[in-house]
Each structure stands twice: as C-alpha cells, then as structure tokens.
Tab-separated table of N, CA and C and ligand atoms in Angstrom:
chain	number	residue	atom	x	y	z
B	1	UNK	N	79.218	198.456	-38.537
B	1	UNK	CA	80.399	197.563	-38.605
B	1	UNK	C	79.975	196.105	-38.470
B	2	UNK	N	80.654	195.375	-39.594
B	2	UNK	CA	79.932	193.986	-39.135
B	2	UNK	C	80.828	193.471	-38.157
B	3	UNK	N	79.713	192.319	-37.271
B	3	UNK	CA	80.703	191.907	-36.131
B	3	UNK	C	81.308	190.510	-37.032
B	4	UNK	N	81.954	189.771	-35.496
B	4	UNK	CA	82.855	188.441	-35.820
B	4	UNK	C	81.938	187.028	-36.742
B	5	UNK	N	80.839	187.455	-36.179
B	5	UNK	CA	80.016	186.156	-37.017
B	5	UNK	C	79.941	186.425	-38.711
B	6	UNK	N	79.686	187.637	-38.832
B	6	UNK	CA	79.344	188.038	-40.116
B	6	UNK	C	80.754	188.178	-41.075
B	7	UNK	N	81.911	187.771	-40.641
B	7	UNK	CA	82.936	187.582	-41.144
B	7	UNK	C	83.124	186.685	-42.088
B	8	UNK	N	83.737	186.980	-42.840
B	8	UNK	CA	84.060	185.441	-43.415
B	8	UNK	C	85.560	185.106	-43.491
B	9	UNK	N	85.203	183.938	-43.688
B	9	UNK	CA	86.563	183.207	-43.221
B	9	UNK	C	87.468	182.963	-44.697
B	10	UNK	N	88.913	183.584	-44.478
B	10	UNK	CA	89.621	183.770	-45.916
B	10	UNK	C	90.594	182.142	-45.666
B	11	UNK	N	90.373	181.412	-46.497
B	11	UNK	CA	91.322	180.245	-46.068
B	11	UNK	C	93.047	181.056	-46.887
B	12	UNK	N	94.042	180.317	-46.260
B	12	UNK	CA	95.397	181.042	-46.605
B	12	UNK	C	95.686	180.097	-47.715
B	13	UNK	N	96.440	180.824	-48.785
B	13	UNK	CA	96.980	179.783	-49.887
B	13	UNK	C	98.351	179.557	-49.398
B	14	UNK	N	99.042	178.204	-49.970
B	14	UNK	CA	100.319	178.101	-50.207
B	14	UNK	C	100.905	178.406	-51.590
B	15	UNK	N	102.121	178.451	-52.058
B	15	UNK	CA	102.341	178.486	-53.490
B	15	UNK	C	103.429	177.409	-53.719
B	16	UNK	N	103.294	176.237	-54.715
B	16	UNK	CA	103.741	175.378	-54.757
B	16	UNK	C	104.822	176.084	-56.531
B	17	UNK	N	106.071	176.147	-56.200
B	17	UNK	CA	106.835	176.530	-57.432
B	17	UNK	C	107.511	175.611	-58.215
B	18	UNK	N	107.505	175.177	-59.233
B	18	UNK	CA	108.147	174.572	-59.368
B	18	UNK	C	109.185	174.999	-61.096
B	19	UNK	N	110.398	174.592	-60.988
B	19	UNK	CA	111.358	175.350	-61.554
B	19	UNK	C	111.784	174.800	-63.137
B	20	UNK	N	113.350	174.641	-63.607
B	20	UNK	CA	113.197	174.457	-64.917
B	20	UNK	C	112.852	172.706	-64.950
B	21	UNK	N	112.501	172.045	-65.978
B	21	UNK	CA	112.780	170.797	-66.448
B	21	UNK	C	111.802	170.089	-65.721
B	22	UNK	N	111.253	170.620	-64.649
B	22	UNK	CA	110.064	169.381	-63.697
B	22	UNK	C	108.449	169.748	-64.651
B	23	UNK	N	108.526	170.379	-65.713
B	23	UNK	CA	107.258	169.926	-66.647
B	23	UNK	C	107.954	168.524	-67.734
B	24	UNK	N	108.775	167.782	-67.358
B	24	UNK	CA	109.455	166.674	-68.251
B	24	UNK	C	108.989	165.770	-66.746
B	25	UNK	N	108.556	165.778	-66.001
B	25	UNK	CA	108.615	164.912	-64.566
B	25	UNK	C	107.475	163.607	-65.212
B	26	UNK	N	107.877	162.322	-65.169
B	26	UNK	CA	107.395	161.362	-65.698
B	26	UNK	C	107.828	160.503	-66.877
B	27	UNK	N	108.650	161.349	-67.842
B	27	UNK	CA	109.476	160.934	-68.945
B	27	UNK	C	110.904	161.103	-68.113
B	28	UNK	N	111.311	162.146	-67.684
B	28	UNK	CA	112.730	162.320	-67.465
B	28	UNK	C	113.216	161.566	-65.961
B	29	UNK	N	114.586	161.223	-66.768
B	29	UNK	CA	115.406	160.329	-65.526
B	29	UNK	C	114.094	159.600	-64.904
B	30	UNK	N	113.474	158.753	-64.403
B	30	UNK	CA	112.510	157.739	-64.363
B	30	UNK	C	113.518	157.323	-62.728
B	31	UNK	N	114.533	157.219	-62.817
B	31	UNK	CA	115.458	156.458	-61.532
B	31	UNK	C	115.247	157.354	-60.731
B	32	UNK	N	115.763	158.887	-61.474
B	32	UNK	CA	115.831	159.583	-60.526
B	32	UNK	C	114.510	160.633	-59.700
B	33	UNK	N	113.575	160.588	-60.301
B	33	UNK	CA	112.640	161.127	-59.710
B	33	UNK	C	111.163	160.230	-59.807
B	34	UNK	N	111.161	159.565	-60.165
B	34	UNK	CA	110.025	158.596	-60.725
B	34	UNK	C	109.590	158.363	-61.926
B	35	UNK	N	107.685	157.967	-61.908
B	35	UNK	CA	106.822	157.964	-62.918
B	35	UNK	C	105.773	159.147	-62.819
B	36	UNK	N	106.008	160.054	-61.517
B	36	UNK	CA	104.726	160.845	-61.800
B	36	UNK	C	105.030	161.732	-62.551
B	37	UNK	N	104.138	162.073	-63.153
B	37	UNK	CA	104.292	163.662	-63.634
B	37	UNK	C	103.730	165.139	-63.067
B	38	UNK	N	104.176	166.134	-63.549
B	38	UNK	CA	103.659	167.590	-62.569
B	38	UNK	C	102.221	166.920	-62.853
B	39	UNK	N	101.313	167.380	-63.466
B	39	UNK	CA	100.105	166.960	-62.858
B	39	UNK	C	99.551	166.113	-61.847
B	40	UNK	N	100.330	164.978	-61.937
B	40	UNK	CA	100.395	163.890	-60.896
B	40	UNK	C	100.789	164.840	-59.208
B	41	UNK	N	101.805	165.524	-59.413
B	41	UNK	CA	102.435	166.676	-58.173
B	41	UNK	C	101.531	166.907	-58.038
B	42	UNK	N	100.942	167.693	-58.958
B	42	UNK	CA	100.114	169.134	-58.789
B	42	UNK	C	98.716	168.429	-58.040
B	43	UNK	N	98.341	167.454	-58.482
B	43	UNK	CA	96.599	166.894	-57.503
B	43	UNK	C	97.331	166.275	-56.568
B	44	UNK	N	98.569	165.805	-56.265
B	44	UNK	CA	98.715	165.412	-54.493
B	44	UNK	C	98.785	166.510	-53.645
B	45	UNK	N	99.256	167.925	-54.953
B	45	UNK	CA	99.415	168.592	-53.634
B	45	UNK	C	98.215	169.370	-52.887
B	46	UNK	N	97.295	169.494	-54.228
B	46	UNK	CA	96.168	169.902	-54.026
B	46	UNK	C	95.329	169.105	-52.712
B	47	UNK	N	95.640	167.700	-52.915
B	47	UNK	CA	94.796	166.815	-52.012
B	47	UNK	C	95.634	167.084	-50.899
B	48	UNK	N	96.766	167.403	-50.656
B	48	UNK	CA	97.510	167.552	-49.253
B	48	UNK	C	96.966	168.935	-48.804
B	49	UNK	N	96.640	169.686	-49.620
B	49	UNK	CA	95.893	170.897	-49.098
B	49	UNK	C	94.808	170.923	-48.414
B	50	UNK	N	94.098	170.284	-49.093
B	50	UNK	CA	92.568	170.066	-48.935
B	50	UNK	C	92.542	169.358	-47.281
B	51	UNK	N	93.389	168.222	-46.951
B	51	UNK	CA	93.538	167.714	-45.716
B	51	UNK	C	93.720	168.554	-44.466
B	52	UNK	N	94.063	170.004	-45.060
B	52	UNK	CA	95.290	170.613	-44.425
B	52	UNK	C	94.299	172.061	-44.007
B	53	UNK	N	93.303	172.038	-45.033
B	53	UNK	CA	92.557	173.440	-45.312
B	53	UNK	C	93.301	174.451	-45.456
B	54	UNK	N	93.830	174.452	-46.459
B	54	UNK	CA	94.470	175.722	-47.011
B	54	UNK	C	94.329	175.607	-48.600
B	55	UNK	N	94.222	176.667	-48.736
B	55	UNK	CA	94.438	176.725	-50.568
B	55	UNK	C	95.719	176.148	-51.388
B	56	UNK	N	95.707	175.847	-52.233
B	56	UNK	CA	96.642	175.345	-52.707
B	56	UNK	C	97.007	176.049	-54.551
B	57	UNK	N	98.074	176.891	-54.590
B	57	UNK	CA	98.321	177.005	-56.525
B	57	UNK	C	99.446	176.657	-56.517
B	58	UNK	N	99.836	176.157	-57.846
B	58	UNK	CA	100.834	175.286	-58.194
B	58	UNK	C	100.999	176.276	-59.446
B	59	UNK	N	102.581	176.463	-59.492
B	59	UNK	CA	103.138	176.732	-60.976
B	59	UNK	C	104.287	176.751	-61.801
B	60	UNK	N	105.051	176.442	-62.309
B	60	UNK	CA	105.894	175.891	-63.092
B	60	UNK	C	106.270	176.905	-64.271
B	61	UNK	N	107.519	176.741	-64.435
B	61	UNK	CA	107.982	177.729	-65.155
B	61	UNK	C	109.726	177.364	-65.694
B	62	UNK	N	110.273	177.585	-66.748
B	62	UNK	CA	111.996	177.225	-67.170
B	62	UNK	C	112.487	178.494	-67.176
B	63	UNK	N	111.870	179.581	-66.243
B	63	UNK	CA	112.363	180.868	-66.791
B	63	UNK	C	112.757	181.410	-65.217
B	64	UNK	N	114.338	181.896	-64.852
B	64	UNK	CA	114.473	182.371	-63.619
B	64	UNK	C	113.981	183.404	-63.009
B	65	UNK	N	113.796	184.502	-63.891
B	65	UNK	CA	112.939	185.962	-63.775
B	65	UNK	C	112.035	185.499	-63.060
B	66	UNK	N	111.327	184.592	-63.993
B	66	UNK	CA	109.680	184.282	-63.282
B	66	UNK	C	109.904	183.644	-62.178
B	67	UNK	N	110.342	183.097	-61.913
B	67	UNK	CA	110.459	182.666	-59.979
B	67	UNK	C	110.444	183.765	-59.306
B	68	UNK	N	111.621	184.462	-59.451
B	68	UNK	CA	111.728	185.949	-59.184
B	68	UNK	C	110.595	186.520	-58.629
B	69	UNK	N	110.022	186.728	-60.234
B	69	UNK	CA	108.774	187.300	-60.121
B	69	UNK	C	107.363	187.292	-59.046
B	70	UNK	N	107.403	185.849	-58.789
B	70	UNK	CA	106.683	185.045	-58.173
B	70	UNK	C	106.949	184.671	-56.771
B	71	UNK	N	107.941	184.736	-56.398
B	71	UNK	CA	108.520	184.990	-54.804
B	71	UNK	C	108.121	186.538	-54.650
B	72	UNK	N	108.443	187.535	-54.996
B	72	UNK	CA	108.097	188.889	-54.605
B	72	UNK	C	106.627	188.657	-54.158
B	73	UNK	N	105.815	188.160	-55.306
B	73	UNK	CA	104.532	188.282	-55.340
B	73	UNK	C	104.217	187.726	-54.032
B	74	UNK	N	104.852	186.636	-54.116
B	74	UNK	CA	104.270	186.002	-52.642
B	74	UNK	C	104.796	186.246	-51.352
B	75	UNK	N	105.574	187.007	-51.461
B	75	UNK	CA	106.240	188.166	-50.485
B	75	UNK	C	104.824	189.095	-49.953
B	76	UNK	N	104.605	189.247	-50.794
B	76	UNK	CA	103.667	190.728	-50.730
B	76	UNK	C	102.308	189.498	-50.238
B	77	UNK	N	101.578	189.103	-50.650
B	77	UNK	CA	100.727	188.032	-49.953
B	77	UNK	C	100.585	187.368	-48.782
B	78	UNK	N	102.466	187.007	-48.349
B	78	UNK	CA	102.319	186.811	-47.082
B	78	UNK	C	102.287	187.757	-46.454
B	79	UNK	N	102.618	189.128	-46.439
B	79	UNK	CA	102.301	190.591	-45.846
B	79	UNK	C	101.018	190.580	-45.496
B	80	UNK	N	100.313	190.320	-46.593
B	80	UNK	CA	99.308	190.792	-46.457
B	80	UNK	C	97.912	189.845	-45.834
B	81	UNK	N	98.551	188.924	-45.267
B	81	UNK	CA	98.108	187.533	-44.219
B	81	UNK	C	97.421	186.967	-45.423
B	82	UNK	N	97.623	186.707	-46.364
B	82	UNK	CA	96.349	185.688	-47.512
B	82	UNK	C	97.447	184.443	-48.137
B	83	UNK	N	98.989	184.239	-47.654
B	83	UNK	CA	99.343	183.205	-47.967
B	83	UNK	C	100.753	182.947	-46.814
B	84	UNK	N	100.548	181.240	-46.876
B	84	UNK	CA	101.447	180.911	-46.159
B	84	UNK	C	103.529	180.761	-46.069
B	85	UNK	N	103.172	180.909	-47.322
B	85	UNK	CA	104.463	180.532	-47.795
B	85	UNK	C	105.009	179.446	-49.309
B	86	UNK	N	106.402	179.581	-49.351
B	86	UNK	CA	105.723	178.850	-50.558
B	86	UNK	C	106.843	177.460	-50.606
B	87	UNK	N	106.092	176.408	-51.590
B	87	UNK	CA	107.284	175.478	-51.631
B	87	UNK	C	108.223	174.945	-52.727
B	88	UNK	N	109.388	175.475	-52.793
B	88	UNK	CA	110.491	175.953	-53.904
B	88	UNK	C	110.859	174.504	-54.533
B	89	UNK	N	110.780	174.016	-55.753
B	89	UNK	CA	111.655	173.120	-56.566
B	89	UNK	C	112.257	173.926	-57.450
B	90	UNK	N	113.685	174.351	-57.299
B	90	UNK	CA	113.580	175.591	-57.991
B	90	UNK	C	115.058	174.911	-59.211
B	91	UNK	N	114.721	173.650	-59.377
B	91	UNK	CA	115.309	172.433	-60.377
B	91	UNK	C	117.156	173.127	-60.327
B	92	UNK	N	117.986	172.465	-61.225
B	92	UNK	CA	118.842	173.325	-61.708
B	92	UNK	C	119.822	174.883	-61.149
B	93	UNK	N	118.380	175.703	-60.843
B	93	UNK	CA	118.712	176.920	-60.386
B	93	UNK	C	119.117	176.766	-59.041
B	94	UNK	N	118.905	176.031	-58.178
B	94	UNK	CA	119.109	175.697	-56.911
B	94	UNK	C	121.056	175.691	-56.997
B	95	UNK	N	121.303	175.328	-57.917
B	95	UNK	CA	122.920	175.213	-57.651
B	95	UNK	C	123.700	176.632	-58.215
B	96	UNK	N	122.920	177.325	-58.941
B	96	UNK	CA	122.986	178.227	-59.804
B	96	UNK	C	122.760	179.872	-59.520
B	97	UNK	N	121.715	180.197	-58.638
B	97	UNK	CA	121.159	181.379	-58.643
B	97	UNK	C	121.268	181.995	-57.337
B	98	UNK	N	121.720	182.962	-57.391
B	98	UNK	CA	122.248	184.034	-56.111
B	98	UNK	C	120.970	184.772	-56.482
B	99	UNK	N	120.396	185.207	-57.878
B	99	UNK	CA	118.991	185.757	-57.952
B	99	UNK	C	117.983	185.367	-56.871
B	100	UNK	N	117.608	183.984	-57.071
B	100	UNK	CA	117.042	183.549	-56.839
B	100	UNK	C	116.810	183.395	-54.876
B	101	UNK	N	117.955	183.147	-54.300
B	101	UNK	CA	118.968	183.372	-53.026
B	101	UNK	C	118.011	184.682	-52.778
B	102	UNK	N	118.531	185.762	-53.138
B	102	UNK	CA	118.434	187.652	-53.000
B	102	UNK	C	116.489	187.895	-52.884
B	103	UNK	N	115.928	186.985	-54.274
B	103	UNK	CA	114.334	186.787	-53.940
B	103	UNK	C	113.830	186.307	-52.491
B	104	UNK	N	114.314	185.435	-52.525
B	104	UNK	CA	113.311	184.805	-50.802
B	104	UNK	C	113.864	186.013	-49.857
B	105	UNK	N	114.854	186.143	-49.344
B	105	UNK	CA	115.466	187.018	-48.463
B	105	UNK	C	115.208	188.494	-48.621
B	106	UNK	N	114.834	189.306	-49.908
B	106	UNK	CA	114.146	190.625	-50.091
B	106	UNK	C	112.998	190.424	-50.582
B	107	UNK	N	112.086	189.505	-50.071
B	107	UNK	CA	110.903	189.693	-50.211
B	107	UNK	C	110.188	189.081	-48.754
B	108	UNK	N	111.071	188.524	-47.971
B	108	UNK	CA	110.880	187.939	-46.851
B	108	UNK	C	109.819	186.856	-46.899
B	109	UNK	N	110.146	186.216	-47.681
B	109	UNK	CA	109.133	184.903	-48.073
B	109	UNK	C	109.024	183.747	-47.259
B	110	UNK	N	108.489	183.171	-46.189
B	110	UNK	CA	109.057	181.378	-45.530
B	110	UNK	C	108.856	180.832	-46.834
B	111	UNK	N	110.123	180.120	-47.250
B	111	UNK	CA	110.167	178.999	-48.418
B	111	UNK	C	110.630	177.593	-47.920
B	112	UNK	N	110.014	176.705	-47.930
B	112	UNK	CA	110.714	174.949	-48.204
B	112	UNK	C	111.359	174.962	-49.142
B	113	UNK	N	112.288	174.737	-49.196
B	113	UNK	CA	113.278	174.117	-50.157
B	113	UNK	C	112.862	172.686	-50.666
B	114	UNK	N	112.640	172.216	-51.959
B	114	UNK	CA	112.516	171.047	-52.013
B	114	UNK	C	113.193	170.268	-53.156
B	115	UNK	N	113.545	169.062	-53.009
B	115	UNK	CA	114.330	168.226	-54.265
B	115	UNK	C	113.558	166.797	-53.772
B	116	UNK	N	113.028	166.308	-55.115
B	116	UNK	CA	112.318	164.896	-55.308
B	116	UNK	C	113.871	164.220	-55.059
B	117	UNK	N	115.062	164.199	-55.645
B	117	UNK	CA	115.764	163.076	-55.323
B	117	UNK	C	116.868	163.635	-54.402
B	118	UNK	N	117.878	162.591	-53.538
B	118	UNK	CA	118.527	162.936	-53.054
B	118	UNK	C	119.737	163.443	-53.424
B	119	UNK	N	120.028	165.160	-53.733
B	119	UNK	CA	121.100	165.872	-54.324
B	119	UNK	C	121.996	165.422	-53.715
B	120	UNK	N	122.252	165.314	-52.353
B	120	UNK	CA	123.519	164.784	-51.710
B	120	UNK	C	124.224	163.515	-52.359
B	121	UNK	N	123.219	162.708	-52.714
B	121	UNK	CA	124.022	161.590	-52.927
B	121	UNK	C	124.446	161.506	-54.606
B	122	UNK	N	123.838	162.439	-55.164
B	122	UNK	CA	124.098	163.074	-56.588
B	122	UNK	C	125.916	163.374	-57.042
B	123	UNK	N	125.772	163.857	-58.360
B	123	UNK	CA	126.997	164.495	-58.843
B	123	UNK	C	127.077	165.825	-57.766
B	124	UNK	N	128.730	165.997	-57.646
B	124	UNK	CA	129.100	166.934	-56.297
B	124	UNK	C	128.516	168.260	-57.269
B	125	UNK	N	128.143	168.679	-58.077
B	125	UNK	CA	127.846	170.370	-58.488
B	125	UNK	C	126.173	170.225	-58.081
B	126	UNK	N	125.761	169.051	-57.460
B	126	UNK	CA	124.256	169.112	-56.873
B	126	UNK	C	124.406	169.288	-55.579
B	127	UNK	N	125.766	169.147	-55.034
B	127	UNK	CA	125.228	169.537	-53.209
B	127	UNK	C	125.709	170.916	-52.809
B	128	UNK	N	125.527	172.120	-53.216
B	128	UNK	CA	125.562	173.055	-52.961
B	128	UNK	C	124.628	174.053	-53.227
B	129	UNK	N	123.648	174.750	-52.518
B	129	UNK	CA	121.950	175.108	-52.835
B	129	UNK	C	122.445	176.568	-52.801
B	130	UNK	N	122.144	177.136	-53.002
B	130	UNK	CA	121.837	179.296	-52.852
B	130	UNK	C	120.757	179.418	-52.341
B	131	UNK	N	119.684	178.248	-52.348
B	131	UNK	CA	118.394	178.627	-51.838
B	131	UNK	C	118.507	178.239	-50.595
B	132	UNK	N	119.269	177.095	-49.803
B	132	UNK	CA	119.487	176.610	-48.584
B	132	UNK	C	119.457	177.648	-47.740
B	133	UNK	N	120.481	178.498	-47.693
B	133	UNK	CA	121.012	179.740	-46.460
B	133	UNK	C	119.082	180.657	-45.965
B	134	UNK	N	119.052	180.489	-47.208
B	134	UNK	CA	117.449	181.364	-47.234
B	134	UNK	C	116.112	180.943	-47.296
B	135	UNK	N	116.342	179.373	-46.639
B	135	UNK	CA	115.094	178.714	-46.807
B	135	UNK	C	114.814	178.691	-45.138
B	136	UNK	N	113.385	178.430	-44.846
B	136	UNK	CA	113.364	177.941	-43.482
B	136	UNK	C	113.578	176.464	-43.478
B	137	UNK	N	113.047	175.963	-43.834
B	137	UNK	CA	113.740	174.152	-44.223
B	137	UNK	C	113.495	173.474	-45.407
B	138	UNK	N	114.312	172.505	-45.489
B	138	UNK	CA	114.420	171.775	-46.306
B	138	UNK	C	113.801	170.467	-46.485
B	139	UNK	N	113.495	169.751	-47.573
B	139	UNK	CA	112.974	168.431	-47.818
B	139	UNK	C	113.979	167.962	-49.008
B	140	UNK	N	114.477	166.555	-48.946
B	140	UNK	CA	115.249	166.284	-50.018
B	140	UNK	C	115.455	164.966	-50.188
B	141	UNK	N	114.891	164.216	-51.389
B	141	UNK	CA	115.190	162.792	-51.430
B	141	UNK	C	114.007	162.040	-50.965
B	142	UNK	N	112.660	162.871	-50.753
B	142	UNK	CA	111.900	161.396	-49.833
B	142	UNK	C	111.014	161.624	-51.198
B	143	UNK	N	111.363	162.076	-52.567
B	143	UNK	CA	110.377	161.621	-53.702
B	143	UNK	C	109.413	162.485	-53.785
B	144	UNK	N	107.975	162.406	-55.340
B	144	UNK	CA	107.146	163.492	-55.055
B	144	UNK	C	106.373	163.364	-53.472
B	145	UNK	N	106.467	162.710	-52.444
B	145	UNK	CA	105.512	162.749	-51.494
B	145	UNK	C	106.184	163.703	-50.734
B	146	UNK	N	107.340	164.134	-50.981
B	146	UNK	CA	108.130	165.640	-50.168
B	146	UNK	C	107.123	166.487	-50.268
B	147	UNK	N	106.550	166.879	-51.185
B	147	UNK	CA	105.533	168.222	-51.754
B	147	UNK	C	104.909	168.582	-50.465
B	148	UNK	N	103.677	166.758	-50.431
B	148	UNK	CA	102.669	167.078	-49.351
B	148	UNK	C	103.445	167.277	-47.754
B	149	UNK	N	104.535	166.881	-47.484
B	149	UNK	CA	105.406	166.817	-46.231
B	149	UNK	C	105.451	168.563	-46.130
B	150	UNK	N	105.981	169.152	-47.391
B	150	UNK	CA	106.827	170.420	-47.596
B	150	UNK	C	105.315	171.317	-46.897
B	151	UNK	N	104.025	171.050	-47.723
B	151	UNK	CA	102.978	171.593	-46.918
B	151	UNK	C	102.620	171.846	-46.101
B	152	UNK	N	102.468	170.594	-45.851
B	152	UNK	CA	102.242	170.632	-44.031
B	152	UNK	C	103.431	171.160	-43.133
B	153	UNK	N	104.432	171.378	-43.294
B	153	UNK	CA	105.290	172.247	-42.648
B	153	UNK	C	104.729	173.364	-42.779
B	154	UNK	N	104.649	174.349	-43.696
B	154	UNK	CA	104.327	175.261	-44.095
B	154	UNK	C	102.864	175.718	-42.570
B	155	UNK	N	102.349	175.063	-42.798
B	155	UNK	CA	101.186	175.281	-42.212
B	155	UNK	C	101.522	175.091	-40.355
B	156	UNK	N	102.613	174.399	-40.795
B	156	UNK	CA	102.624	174.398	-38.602
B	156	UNK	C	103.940	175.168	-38.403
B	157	UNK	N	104.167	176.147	-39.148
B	157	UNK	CA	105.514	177.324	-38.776
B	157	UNK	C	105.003	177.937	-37.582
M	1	DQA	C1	115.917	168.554	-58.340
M	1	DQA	C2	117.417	168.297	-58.171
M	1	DQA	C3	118.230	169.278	-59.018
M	1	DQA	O1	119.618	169.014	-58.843
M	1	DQA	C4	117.885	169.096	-60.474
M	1	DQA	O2	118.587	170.039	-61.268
M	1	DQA	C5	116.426	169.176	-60.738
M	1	DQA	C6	115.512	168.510	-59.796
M	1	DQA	C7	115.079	167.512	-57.588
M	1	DQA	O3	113.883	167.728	-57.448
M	1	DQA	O4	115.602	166.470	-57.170
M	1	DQA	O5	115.981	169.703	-61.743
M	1	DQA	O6	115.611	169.831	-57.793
C-alpha cells in the first residue's frame, strides 16, 4: 500500500458555465456588460484559479439541455471529491428555466449564480432568477471581475 508521501496530490477543478448569448460578450450591449470578451473571461478566470490553486474549465454553450447536461456531470464530480463547484451565467435562462432550477438541486451541485450586469436595476422580466432559490450565492452587477470573486467563493465554502 502506498503511504501519504507517495500520494499525489489531485488539485480540485471548478466549472465555470457560461449560458446563451455570452459567446457575443465584447460586441454585445458594450454598456451593459463591457469590452471583454469570453476569452477575455475565460484567462481571468483561469488566472483567478491559478492564484487560488485549483483547476479551472470554462464552457459555453446557447443550448439549455447542455447546461443540464453539465450540472449533472458536475454533480457527479463533486461526489466524487475532484470538483468544487461550479459558476453559473446561465444568460437569459436564468429568468426562464425551472429545468435548469431542478439541475442544481437533483444533482446537488454548490453553484454561484452569476450576472456581469446589474439584473435588478434592469427591465422587471430580469429580476426574477429560478436559479436563485438553488444557488448557494450569488454575484451580480460587479462586471466580468464577478467570475474571479464567484471563484474564490467557491473555494472557501
Ligand atoms: C446576464 C443577465 C441576463 O438577464 C441576460 O439575459 C444575460 C446576461 C448577465 O450576465 O448580466 O444574457 O446573465
């Protein structure tokens, strides 16, 4: 049996999701979410990882299934101690999806909730989430630097 030294050390991933319309992030609405784009996301969040020592995957998708899909998965990951949790931009669907709601909660996922701009102060069919009730917390309005915030939560649950 090998002992404790001969171990190796599994660093934990997070899963950074991100939902419909945030592959337009840099062209679209400019007021309302900025100039970066997902790639721009995707290496802060990586670098907020790296600070953080944890793994970091990022992925993006306009399709609700696949969130779905992808919360289970990471359901089963955090079971299985190799990830921390994940952090939801789940665009659009956030006002929309009881699916989506039913995923975090039957797969027992810790999710951040996250929105680059502030929905509250938005059109009223933006302040009402499905993902809220079933998130452990939320980030909303402090811009892409929510991501790396949303992380580091993640990591001190
Ligand atoms: C968003 C806010 C949602 O209302 C909107 O549909 C998005 C982006 C945000 O990051 O601020 O697509 O989640």
């Amino acid at each position: 049996m090998p002992g404790p030294s001969s171990q190796t050390f599994q660093m934990k991933t997070i899963l950074v999701l991100n939902g419909p319309n945030l592959n337009l992030l840099g062209t679209r609405e400019p007021a309302q979410y900025g100039h970066d784009t997902l790639p721009d996301v995707e290496r802060l969040c990586a670098e907020a990882g790296a600070k953080l020592g944890v793994a970091i995957e990022c992925r993006q998708t306009n399709h609700e299934g696949a969130l779905v899909d992808w919360l289970h998965e990471a359901g089963r990951e955090v079971a299985a101690g190799r990830m921390l949790g994940v952090v939801l931009n789940a665009g659009a669907y956030t006002h929309t999806s009881v699916a989506l709601h039913d995923a975090i909660k039957g797969a027992s996922v810790p999710v951040i909730e996250l929105h680059i701009s502030n929905v509250h102060a938005r059109e009223a069919f933006r302040h009402h989430s499905f993902i809220s009730p079933a998130a452990r917390g939320i980030i909303v309005g402090l811009g892409v630097k929510g991501y790396a915030l949303a992380i580091e939560a993640l990591t001190q649950l």
